[in-house]
């Protein structure tokens, strides 16, 4: 056993949150400058400031090129330059968004792997607890409604077997 006093739920929760925040900071510190820039651009492009800025530029561009502002000569009367600029911008923005999505997908996969490891550890601990309770009830000669299920509950779950069954049920794996 440990010499530490039992932790209350609030301190455990705080430690877990702090561990996740620290992990996220560490991940961000190790990202390339290029990935950080792509993330910043994606965040800005997904903001209402971006929408308002583009709306203002679009309105000024159209109004000026329609000749509504006498002091400003039309530089794009057919709006070809505007269309080309919008197309190039769309290409770059979609690339930045894809880069950001790839980064988010990698983070999501890491969290899923962590969740799986914690679940497997939890399953193992639960199995050991079931074995202990079963031994106690047997020693004390106490009968429970779950006595018939105890041997099955006390078995460890093999994750590979579960994955195989999931694949077979979803049709992802060919049958031999």
Coordinates of C-alpha atoms in Angstrom, one line a residue:
X1 CA 0.0 0.0 0.0
X2 CA 1.0 3.6 -0.3
X3 CA 1.8 6.0 2.6
X4 CA -0.3 8.8 1.0
X5 CA -3.7 9.6 2.5
X6 CA -6.6 8.8 0.3
X7 CA -7.3 11.6 -2.2
X8 CA -10.7 13.2 -2.3
X9 CA -12.6 13.4 -5.6
X10 CA -11.9 17.1 -6.1
X11 CA -8.1 16.7 -5.8
X12 CA -8.1 13.7 -8.1
X13 CA -10.3 15.6 -10.6
X14 CA -8.0 18.6 -10.4
X15 CA -4.9 16.4 -10.9
X16 CA -6.5 14.8 -14.0
X17 CA -7.5 18.1 -15.5
X18 CA -4.0 19.5 -14.9
X19 CA -2.4 16.5 -16.5
X20 CA -4.5 16.9 -19.6
X21 CA -3.8 20.6 -19.8
X22 CA -0.1 20.0 -19.4
X23 CA -0.2 17.3 -22.1
X24 CA -2.0 19.7 -24.5
X25 CA 0.6 22.4 -23.8
X26 CA 3.5 20.0 -24.4
X27 CA 1.9 18.9 -27.7
X28 CA 1.5 22.5 -28.8
X29 CA 5.1 23.3 -27.9
X30 CA 6.4 20.5 -30.0
X31 CA 4.4 21.4 -33.1
X32 CA 6.2 22.8 -36.1
X33 CA 5.9 26.6 -36.7
X34 CA 4.1 25.7 -40.0
X35 CA 1.4 23.7 -38.2
X36 CA 1.0 26.5 -35.7
X37 CA 0.6 29.0 -38.5
X38 CA -1.9 26.8 -40.3
X39 CA -3.9 26.4 -37.1
X40 CA -3.9 30.2 -36.5
X41 CA -5.1 30.8 -40.0
X42 CA -7.8 28.2 -39.7
X43 CA -9.0 29.7 -36.4
X44 CA -9.1 33.1 -37.9
X45 CA -10.9 31.9 -41.1
X46 CA -13.5 30.3 -38.9
X47 CA -14.3 33.5 -37.1
X48 CA -17.0 36.1 -37.6
X49 CA -14.2 38.7 -37.9
X50 CA -13.1 37.0 -41.0
X51 CA -16.6 37.0 -42.4
X52 CA -17.1 40.7 -41.6
X53 CA -13.7 41.6 -43.1
X54 CA -14.5 39.7 -46.3
X55 CA -18.0 41.2 -46.5
X56 CA -16.5 44.7 -46.2
X57 CA -13.8 44.1 -48.8
X58 CA -16.4 42.5 -51.2
X59 CA -18.8 45.4 -50.8
X60 CA -16.1 48.1 -51.3
X61 CA -14.7 46.1 -54.3
X62 CA -18.0 45.8 -56.0
X63 CA -19.2 49.3 -55.3
X64 CA -15.9 50.8 -56.5
X65 CA -15.8 48.7 -59.7
X66 CA -19.4 49.6 -60.6
X67 CA -18.3 53.2 -60.7
X68 CA -20.4 54.2 -57.6
X69 CA -17.4 56.1 -56.1
X70 CA -16.5 58.8 -58.6
X71 CA -13.0 59.5 -57.1
X72 CA -12.0 55.8 -57.5
X73 CA -11.4 54.5 -61.0
X74 CA -12.7 50.9 -61.7
X75 CA -9.7 48.5 -61.7
X76 CA -11.8 45.3 -62.1
X77 CA -15.0 46.2 -64.0
X78 CA -15.6 42.6 -65.0
X79 CA -14.8 41.2 -61.6
X80 CA -12.3 38.7 -63.1
X81 CA -9.6 39.7 -60.5
X82 CA -12.1 39.3 -57.7
X83 CA -13.1 35.9 -58.9
X84 CA -9.4 34.8 -59.3
X85 CA -8.5 36.2 -55.8
X86 CA -11.4 34.4 -54.3
X87 CA -10.5 31.1 -56.0
X88 CA -6.9 31.3 -54.9
X89 CA -7.9 32.2 -51.4
X90 CA -10.4 29.2 -51.3
X91 CA -7.6 26.9 -52.4
X92 CA -5.3 28.1 -49.6
X93 CA -8.0 28.2 -46.9
X94 CA -9.1 24.6 -47.7
X95 CA -5.5 23.5 -47.4
X96 CA -5.1 25.2 -44.1
X97 CA -8.3 23.6 -42.8
X98 CA -7.2 20.2 -43.9
X99 CA -3.8 20.6 -42.2
X100 CA -5.7 21.6 -39.0
X101 CA -8.1 18.7 -39.3
X102 CA -5.2 16.3 -39.7
X103 CA -3.6 17.7 -36.5
X104 CA -6.9 17.4 -34.7
X105 CA -7.3 13.8 -35.9
X106 CA -3.9 12.9 -34.5
X107 CA -4.8 14.4 -31.1
X108 CA -8.1 12.6 -31.2
X109 CA -6.4 9.3 -31.9
X110 CA -4.0 9.8 -29.0
X111 CA -6.9 10.5 -26.7
X112 CA -8.8 7.4 -28.0
X113 CA -5.7 5.3 -27.3
X114 CA -5.5 6.7 -23.8
X115 CA -9.2 6.0 -23.2
X116 CA -8.6 2.4 -24.4
X117 CA -5.6 1.9 -22.1
X118 CA -7.6 3.3 -19.1
X119 CA -10.6 1.1 -20.0
X120 CA -8.4 -2.0 -20.2
X121 CA -6.7 -1.2 -16.9
X122 CA -10.2 -0.6 -15.4
X123 CA -11.4 -4.0 -16.8
X124 CA -8.4 -5.7 -15.3
X125 CA -8.9 -4.1 -11.9
X126 CA -12.6 -5.0 -12.0
X127 CA -11.8 -8.6 -12.8
X128 CA -9.4 -8.8 -9.8
X129 CA -12.1 -7.2 -7.6
X130 CA -14.6 -9.8 -8.7
X131 CA -12.1 -12.6 -7.9
X132 CA -11.5 -11.1 -4.5
X133 CA -15.3 -10.8 -3.8
X134 CA -15.8 -14.3 -5.0
X135 CA -13.1 -15.6 -2.7
X136 CA -14.6 -13.7 0.2
X137 CA -18.1 -15.0 -0.4
X138 CA -16.9 -18.5 -0.8
X139 CA -14.8 -18.3 2.4
X140 CA -17.8 -16.8 4.3
X141 CA -20.1 -19.3 2.7
X142 CA -22.4 -16.5 1.5
X143 CA -24.6 -17.1 -1.5
X144 CA -25.2 -14.3 -4.1
X145 CA -27.5 -14.0 -7.1
X146 CA -24.4 -13.6 -9.3
X147 CA -22.7 -16.9 -8.2
X148 CA -23.4 -18.6 -11.5
X149 CA -21.9 -15.6 -13.4
X150 CA -18.8 -15.2 -11.3
X151 CA -16.5 -17.5 -13.3
X152 CA -17.4 -15.7 -16.5
X153 CA -17.1 -12.3 -14.9
X154 CA -13.7 -13.1 -13.4
X155 CA -12.2 -13.7 -16.9
X156 CA -10.1 -11.0 -18.5
X157 CA -11.4 -9.7 -21.7
X158 CA -9.0 -10.1 -24.6
X159 CA -9.2 -6.9 -26.6
X160 CA -8.0 -8.6 -29.8
X161 CA -10.8 -11.1 -29.6
X162 CA -13.3 -8.2 -29.1
X163 CA -11.9 -6.3 -32.1
X164 CA -12.1 -9.5 -34.2
X165 CA -15.7 -10.0 -33.3
X166 CA -16.5 -6.3 -34.0
X167 CA -14.9 -6.6 -37.4
X168 CA -16.7 -9.8 -38.2
X169 CA -20.1 -8.3 -37.1
X170 CA -19.5 -5.2 -39.2
X171 CA -18.4 -7.2 -42.3
X172 CA -14.9 -5.6 -42.4
X173 CA -13.1 -8.9 -42.3
X174 CA -13.4 -11.7 -44.7
X175 CA -14.3 -15.1 -43.2
X176 CA -11.6 -17.8 -43.7

